[in-house]
Amino acid sequence: MEKEEKKFVNKAEEEEMEIHGYELCQWKLVLVTVGVICSGGFLLLLLYWMPQWRVKATCRKTTLKDCEVVLLRTTDEFKKWFCAKVRVMPSSGASPLQNPDPVGHKVSNGHTVHFCESAAEGNKNYLRKYLPIRYFTHHSTKYFWNDSAQSFDVVRGLDDSTFCSSIHNEHSRGLTKEMHDYRKMFFGINEIAVKVPSIFKLLIKEVLNPFYIFQLFSVILWITDKYYYYALAIVIMSVISIVSSLYTVRKQYVMLRDMVAAHSIVRVSVCRGNQEIEEILSTDLVPGDIMLIPSNGTIMPCDAVLLSGTCIVNESMLTGESVPVTKINLPNPSEYPKATGDEIYSLEVHKRHTLFCGTNVIQTRFYTGELVKALVVRTGFNTAKGQLVRSILYPKPTDFKLYRDAYWFLLFLVVVAGIGFIYTIVNSILNEVPAHTIIIESLDIITITVPPALPAAMTAGIVYAQRRLKKIGIFCISPQRINICGQLNLVCFDKTGTLTEDGLDLWGIQRVENARFLSPEERACSESLLKSEFIACMATCHSLTKIEGVLSGDPLDLKMFEAIGWILEEATEEETALHNRIMPTVVRPSKQLFPESKQATDQEMELFELSTGYEIGIVRQFPFSSVLQRMCVIARILGEKRMDAYMKGAPEVIASLCKQETVPVDFESVLEEYTKQGFRVIALAHRKLESKLTWHKVQTINRDAIESNMDFMGLIIMQNKLKQETPAVLEDLHKANIRTVMVTGDNMLTAISVARDCGMILPQDKVIIAEALPPKDGQAARINWHYADTLARCTSSSPAINSEDIPVKLVHESLEDLQMTKYHFAMNGKSFAVILEHFQDLVPKLVLHGTVFARMAPDQKTQLVEALQNVDYYVGMCGDGANDCGALKRAHGGISLSELEASVASPFTSRTPSISCVPKLIREGRAALITSFCVFKFMALYSIIQYISVTLLYSILSNFGDHQFLFIDLAIILVVVFTMSLNRAWKELVARRPPSGLISGPLLCSVLSQIMICLVFQILGFLWVRQQPWFERWTPESDACNILDATNISSAHNGSETLDDDEHNIRNYENTTLFFISSFQYLIVAIVFSKGKPFRQPCYKNLLFVISLVVLYIFLFFIMLHPTELIDTSFELVCVPYEWRLRILIIVIVNAIVSVLMENVLLDMILWKVVFNRDKQGEYRLTMPQPPQEAVDRRGVCFLSSLFGYREKTPKAKYMHLAQELLVDPEWPPKPRTTTEAKVPSQENGSYQIITLT
């Protein structure tokens, strides 16, 4: 079979996978069955763990159209394998969105349908009527065979390639019962089913974990070797671990199911093709159904586009915003007389017309008795809520160096165990040990080397950190991410509601008359402005509505409307039912705003009310669009013939849509002045519409026809104050060498101002604005570089550029000594999109110093996080949940400041909406990470110490006793491990970051040096005891405590006699000596590895750890220096002279001193600074004078570096390497008022040629 080209599913999407087809092979199945039987089931386990091996071992490769099994591999960096069985279902058609074809097809889904002449007539009719449709299910998504593409594909709903006109003209009548049933075959039940696995299934999945299989093997081996107590202890520990894991996993499944299941099944009314209304369960909905939205609201069970009426929706589940959103019906392009053309319906573009699954429809409004209808476009896991749940059910693997290194370290232990395995076999054969004993002891050395308590020990620190986070109001749904948070070196912050207060205050207004700005006015509700167009715009141009009599909507709109003191009145349900859709919302000034005479009579009051009946009706509303950055309304003043158009939005956008003669000449400078001070500025515009525009014509007019030739009216200045804690928190992060980045949807100059105010950009730092323009009229894409502080001067007549405005780089002998003025890049979302598309080579350089990203859409926030991760930053993201879900999920550590359901997407959620949770989380992360390192190092030393002891004892055909193993593994190891993890986080963030992996210089040196020390002192004790004058091969009659008797006994018993009931030769002098030395060594390395400052509290503040060590030390000193028969018998210790006990004590004390000096003096104080000094991670230092002591230390380090022959290495992280390159690049950063242009990519390499124009 010739080589088939690679096929993909979900091409160019986040879940892109490579797909291969296989069919079952009988002879391979037979071979695998034989292999499983011969290996005692081990081969079956191996195939269970490796899906790609399982498929290749039992199947043969074939084409996708003939396959019975598909093998999938993700195309991301993880390259994970999955397999799925291809199933066949009968269908009367090949595509769910087309009408089923009752006529028999000869070919379907790549297969010819043959009709057997001998078959029964009924079967023939069945075959003619139905076609075999092939599909498979992966991660709750069905993939159907696509014959035209010759691959499998997801069946999408009406959100894919459906025109807006088609939605109204073809899909607005509803489905017939037959068509509904046909589509349901493809789309299935409309539910987001979170199936809670049974206890048995979870148990099997947990028990078949490779580690538990190894434990089972170990327990069987120990029982065979009659180590019953130890085996029982390990079984109990494993059972506790499994039960705990099952409880946690099942609890998470139940919580997610309960969250999703709430209101997921409701009764809904749908319109059938014959116009009759049928009530069905929401689980029966399919794309194409017309759903009726009840007037009292509902929880949406699907994604649907609104065809008629309006809805007020709470989308907090989706966006995190609890502000109600008004949804209007999708306009029908065919109804516009001046239609600009039809467009394809898109959930993102037309989200103002789309009701999303899981969102709460609070109330609806309909007109002239017409029902509020919505067309179902997506169901089940394809909906917005379904995709969110899928991302939780099937998260991406956590790629963290610690976990990768852990596997390598375990592999190293396996190699060490292999060496011991071979040594044991060789030594036992030479000593003519029985074959049964050789097998048991050689396998036993493997179980000793790989510690059985390792997983429980590693998770202990994370569990304790999770508890501490919960106490300070930070909740975690992904505990493994706590360790990763210890490595964060960059944090992105949303602005509004995160760095600044949620609410906006009206600072003032600045009106325009005769194309000139008037003086700023503090109050907008003055008597003179009551009937002005400016106030009319503030009163009408908003999306406010009344819910149960309370005014609600966007906080900015609410604050603006409240500032003028007007009243909003909406048509009642009865009125809208009687009148058509032009029954307007009315706004009018409150009576208090009119000058009122105190002495007025009742008759005069009636006349006054008639004369002051100033009302404005909002005839049509064009909602705010984040893409257009503006909103517009058409309104009519009571009694006026002509209507008015009012518009508000981003000042730059509004000014571009106004007549240039109405825009003040100093517009840019005034706007810049406000934005520099951190104000949020909204511009207003107005236009008198032509008298020929009737109310009915206004309802169908295109938005573009209204939003042009406007008169510029002025600015509304809103103040968004910084949160009180923001500057202090950012200062703490900067001191800790953690970069901070602002990602906001606000104006760029406002964002830069806020960044300066909060200390994100220091006063002496320069800000470079990158303004990227897409290709246009044959011109290539380009980036114009402006310096924010000189923006005003650039537009002035002076062409000179101040040399002080350009960051100066002073290159020194060492990159560490390099000093420079820091600079920051700022850009908006449009520029960011152009740079991503046309300037790929510049992206790493820009994100390296990018600090302010303004006007960023939700998907662009996610792209920015990815770009930062691509240059090896560990990225944190802190947002209030509004439009930050994607970035919160993608970041290494996402912290949501919202407790709404959107926080399910974020690994961490803070109960208090304050960024003070960020340094707390990083501190806990660092403490947990260091705890993980300490525990792993301790467990590694525990294994190696025990390995050395047992190997030495094997050389004399001896071993530790069952109770000795039990005491070491339970009383010492478990107690120490679970108490040494209790150290709390250090009280402040320091500039140094902990190592990211186990395979790093400092950690390896620490572990290897301690291994060598333990090895030396164990061998010393082992050989020294054999040199003692009283030493002999121990027998029951031996009494070394009485040297004279021991000498006599020595001459009498010089043979190779062994005790009958001590078949393992446990009782001997070497065993007793090594037991005491190794037991103390475990406690010594526990103290040595329990590091405190700068990431954790000192170990002496860990009360339980200190108590455990003191009790264990007292017990060991007691049994060593004051032997008792009961304990000696239980531990199978032999009596040794008191003089030798004192010598063991000396060995232990010297061992402790050497270990402490090696770890805390030689490694931490000397080698760390000389060889492993990576505090600055290769980054430049800011221009700061060094204190004299630091300069002395620096010279000392340089001397030691030359002494050790150490040369500074190129940093591994991409951003560090790039920073070093840019420091010596004379063309970077770009100079003011220059342009970087991208030329068309060459065919050879596809890269862009970038040229800089001055």
JSON list of N, CA and C in Angstrom, two decimals, residues 664-691:
[
{"chain": "A", "resi": 664, "resn": "PRO", "atom": "N", "xyz": [-13.04, 70.39, 16.94]},
{"chain": "A", "resi": 664, "resn": "PRO", "atom": "CA", "xyz": [-12.06, 71.42, 17.30]},
{"chain": "A", "resi": 664, "resn": "PRO", "atom": "C", "xyz": [-10.65, 71.09, 16.81]},
{"chain": "A", "resi": 665, "resn": "VAL", "atom": "N", "xyz": [-9.90, 72.10, 16.49]},
{"chain": "A", "resi": 665, "resn": "VAL", "atom": "CA", "xyz": [-8.52, 71.92, 16.00]},
{"chain": "A", "resi": 665, "resn": "VAL", "atom": "C", "xyz": [-7.65, 71.28, 17.08]},
{"chain": "A", "resi": 666, "resn": "ASP", "atom": "N", "xyz": [-7.90, 71.66, 18.33]},
{"chain": "A", "resi": 666, "resn": "ASP", "atom": "CA", "xyz": [-7.08, 71.13, 19.43]},
{"chain": "A", "resi": 666, "resn": "ASP", "atom": "C", "xyz": [-7.67, 69.86, 20.03]},
{"chain": "A", "resi": 667, "resn": "PHE", "atom": "N", "xyz": [-8.49, 69.15, 19.26]},
{"chain": "A", "resi": 667, "resn": "PHE", "atom": "CA", "xyz": [-9.14, 67.93, 19.76]},
{"chain": "A", "resi": 667, "resn": "PHE", "atom": "C", "xyz": [-8.12, 66.91, 20.28]},
{"chain": "A", "resi": 668, "resn": "GLU", "atom": "N", "xyz": [-7.06, 66.64, 19.51]},
{"chain": "A", "resi": 668, "resn": "GLU", "atom": "CA", "xyz": [-6.08, 65.61, 19.89]},
{"chain": "A", "resi": 668, "resn": "GLU", "atom": "C", "xyz": [-5.33, 65.99, 21.16]},
{"chain": "A", "resi": 669, "resn": "SER", "atom": "N", "xyz": [-4.94, 67.27, 21.26]},
{"chain": "A", "resi": 669, "resn": "SER", "atom": "CA", "xyz": [-4.18, 67.70, 22.43]},
{"chain": "A", "resi": 669, "resn": "SER", "atom": "C", "xyz": [-5.04, 67.68, 23.70]},
{"chain": "A", "resi": 670, "resn": "VAL", "atom": "N", "xyz": [-6.32, 68.10, 23.57]},
{"chain": "A", "resi": 670, "resn": "VAL", "atom": "CA", "xyz": [-7.23, 68.08, 24.73]},
{"chain": "A", "resi": 670, "resn": "VAL", "atom": "C", "xyz": [-7.47, 66.63, 25.17]},
{"chain": "A", "resi": 671, "resn": "LEU", "atom": "N", "xyz": [-7.73, 65.76, 24.19]},
{"chain": "A", "resi": 671, "resn": "LEU", "atom": "CA", "xyz": [-7.96, 64.34, 24.50]},
{"chain": "A", "resi": 671, "resn": "LEU", "atom": "C", "xyz": [-6.73, 63.73, 25.17]},
{"chain": "A", "resi": 672, "resn": "GLU", "atom": "N", "xyz": [-5.54, 64.05, 24.62]},
{"chain": "A", "resi": 672, "resn": "GLU", "atom": "CA", "xyz": [-4.31, 63.49, 25.17]},
{"chain": "A", "resi": 672, "resn": "GLU", "atom": "C", "xyz": [-4.09, 63.95, 26.61]},
{"chain": "A", "resi": 673, "resn": "GLU", "atom": "N", "xyz": [-4.44, 65.20, 26.88]},
{"chain": "A", "resi": 673, "resn": "GLU", "atom": "CA", "xyz": [-4.28, 65.75, 28.22]},
{"chain": "A", "resi": 673, "resn": "GLU", "atom": "C", "xyz": [-5.13, 64.99, 29.23]},
{"chain": "A", "resi": 674, "resn": "TYR", "atom": "N", "xyz": [-6.37, 64.70, 28.84]},
{"chain": "A", "resi": 674, "resn": "TYR", "atom": "CA", "xyz": [-7.26, 63.94, 29.73]},
{"chain": "A", "resi": 674, "resn": "TYR", "atom": "C", "xyz": [-6.78, 62.50, 29.91]},
{"chain": "A", "resi": 675, "resn": "THR", "atom": "N", "xyz": [-6.45, 61.84, 28.80]},
{"chain": "A", "resi": 675, "resn": "THR", "atom": "CA", "xyz": [-6.04, 60.43, 28.89]},
{"chain": "A", "resi": 675, "resn": "THR", "atom": "C", "xyz": [-4.73, 60.27, 29.65]},
{"chain": "A", "resi": 676, "resn": "LYS", "atom": "N", "xyz": [-3.84, 61.26, 29.52]},
{"chain": "A", "resi": 676, "resn": "LYS", "atom": "CA", "xyz": [-2.58, 61.20, 30.27]},
{"chain": "A", "resi": 676, "resn": "LYS", "atom": "C", "xyz": [-2.83, 61.23, 31.78]},
{"chain": "A", "resi": 677, "resn": "GLN", "atom": "N", "xyz": [-3.89, 61.91, 32.17]},
{"chain": "A", "resi": 677, "resn": "GLN", "atom": "CA", "xyz": [-4.23, 62.00, 33.59]},
{"chain": "A", "resi": 677, "resn": "GLN", "atom": "C", "xyz": [-5.02, 60.79, 34.07]},
{"chain": "A", "resi": 678, "resn": "GLY", "atom": "N", "xyz": [-5.27, 59.85, 33.16]},
{"chain": "A", "resi": 678, "resn": "GLY", "atom": "CA", "xyz": [-5.95, 58.61, 33.54]},
{"chain": "A", "resi": 678, "resn": "GLY", "atom": "C", "xyz": [-7.45, 58.66, 33.48]},
{"chain": "A", "resi": 679, "resn": "PHE", "atom": "N", "xyz": [-8.02, 59.70, 32.87]},
{"chain": "A", "resi": 679, "resn": "PHE", "atom": "CA", "xyz": [-9.48, 59.78, 32.76]},
{"chain": "A", "resi": 679, "resn": "PHE", "atom": "C", "xyz": [-9.96, 58.90, 31.62]},
{"chain": "A", "resi": 680, "resn": "ARG", "atom": "N", "xyz": [-11.17, 58.40, 31.75]},
{"chain": "A", "resi": 680, "resn": "ARG", "atom": "CA", "xyz": [-11.80, 57.68, 30.65]},
{"chain": "A", "resi": 680, "resn": "ARG", "atom": "C", "xyz": [-12.69, 58.68, 29.92]},
{"chain": "A", "resi": 681, "resn": "VAL", "atom": "N", "xyz": [-12.45, 58.86, 28.64]},
{"chain": "A", "resi": 681, "resn": "VAL", "atom": "CA", "xyz": [-13.11, 59.92, 27.87]},
{"chain": "A", "resi": 681, "resn": "VAL", "atom": "C", "xyz": [-14.07, 59.31, 26.86]},
{"chain": "A", "resi": 682, "resn": "ILE", "atom": "N", "xyz": [-15.30, 59.82, 26.85]},
{"chain": "A", "resi": 682, "resn": "ILE", "atom": "CA", "xyz": [-16.33, 59.40, 25.90]},
{"chain": "A", "resi": 682, "resn": "ILE", "atom": "C", "xyz": [-16.72, 60.63, 25.07]},
{"chain": "A", "resi": 683, "resn": "ALA", "atom": "N", "xyz": [-16.78, 60.46, 23.76]},
{"chain": "A", "resi": 683, "resn": "ALA", "atom": "CA", "xyz": [-17.17, 61.57, 22.89]},
{"chain": "A", "resi": 683, "resn": "ALA", "atom": "C", "xyz": [-18.63, 61.42, 22.47]},
{"chain": "A", "resi": 684, "resn": "LEU", "atom": "N", "xyz": [-19.32, 62.56, 22.26]},
{"chain": "A", "resi": 684, "resn": "LEU", "atom": "CA", "xyz": [-20.72, 62.57, 21.85]},
{"chain": "A", "resi": 684, "resn": "LEU", "atom": "C", "xyz": [-20.85, 63.29, 20.51]},
{"chain": "A", "resi": 685, "resn": "ALA", "atom": "N", "xyz": [-21.83, 62.83, 19.71]},
{"chain": "A", "resi": 685, "resn": "ALA", "atom": "CA", "xyz": [-22.10, 63.47, 18.42]},
{"chain": "A", "resi": 685, "resn": "ALA", "atom": "C", "xyz": [-23.61, 63.43, 18.16]},
{"chain": "A", "resi": 686, "resn": "HIS", "atom": "N", "xyz": [-24.05, 64.32, 17.26]},
{"chain": "A", "resi": 686, "resn": "HIS", "atom": "CA", "xyz": [-25.49, 64.47, 16.98]},
{"chain": "A", "resi": 686, "resn": "HIS", "atom": "C", "xyz": [-25.70, 64.77, 15.51]},
{"chain": "A", "resi": 687, "resn": "ARG", "atom": "N", "xyz": [-26.89, 64.40, 15.05]},
{"chain": "A", "resi": 687, "resn": "ARG", "atom": "CA", "xyz": [-27.24, 64.72, 13.66]},
{"chain": "A", "resi": 687, "resn": "ARG", "atom": "C", "xyz": [-28.75, 64.79, 13.52]},
{"chain": "A", "resi": 688, "resn": "LYS", "atom": "N", "xyz": [-29.24, 65.84, 12.87]},
{"chain": "A", "resi": 688, "resn": "LYS", "atom": "CA", "xyz": [-30.66, 65.97, 12.54]},
{"chain": "A", "resi": 688, "resn": "LYS", "atom": "C", "xyz": [-30.95, 65.13, 11.31]},
{"chain": "A", "resi": 689, "resn": "LEU", "atom": "N", "xyz": [-31.90, 64.21, 11.41]},
{"chain": "A", "resi": 689, "resn": "LEU", "atom": "CA", "xyz": [-32.20, 63.34, 10.28]},
{"chain": "A", "resi": 689, "resn": "LEU", "atom": "C", "xyz": [-33.19, 64.04, 9.34]},
{"chain": "A", "resi": 690, "resn": "GLU", "atom": "N", "xyz": [-33.19, 63.56, 8.10]},
{"chain": "A", "resi": 690, "resn": "GLU", "atom": "CA", "xyz": [-34.05, 64.14, 7.07]},
{"chain": "A", "resi": 690, "resn": "GLU", "atom": "C", "xyz": [-35.52, 63.90, 7.43]},
{"chain": "A", "resi": 691, "resn": "SER", "atom": "N", "xyz": [-36.36, 64.82, 7.06]},
{"chain": "A", "resi": 691, "resn": "SER", "atom": "CA", "xyz": [-37.79, 64.71, 7.39]},
{"chain": "A", "resi": 691, "resn": "SER", "atom": "C", "xyz": [-38.47, 63.57, 6.66]}
]
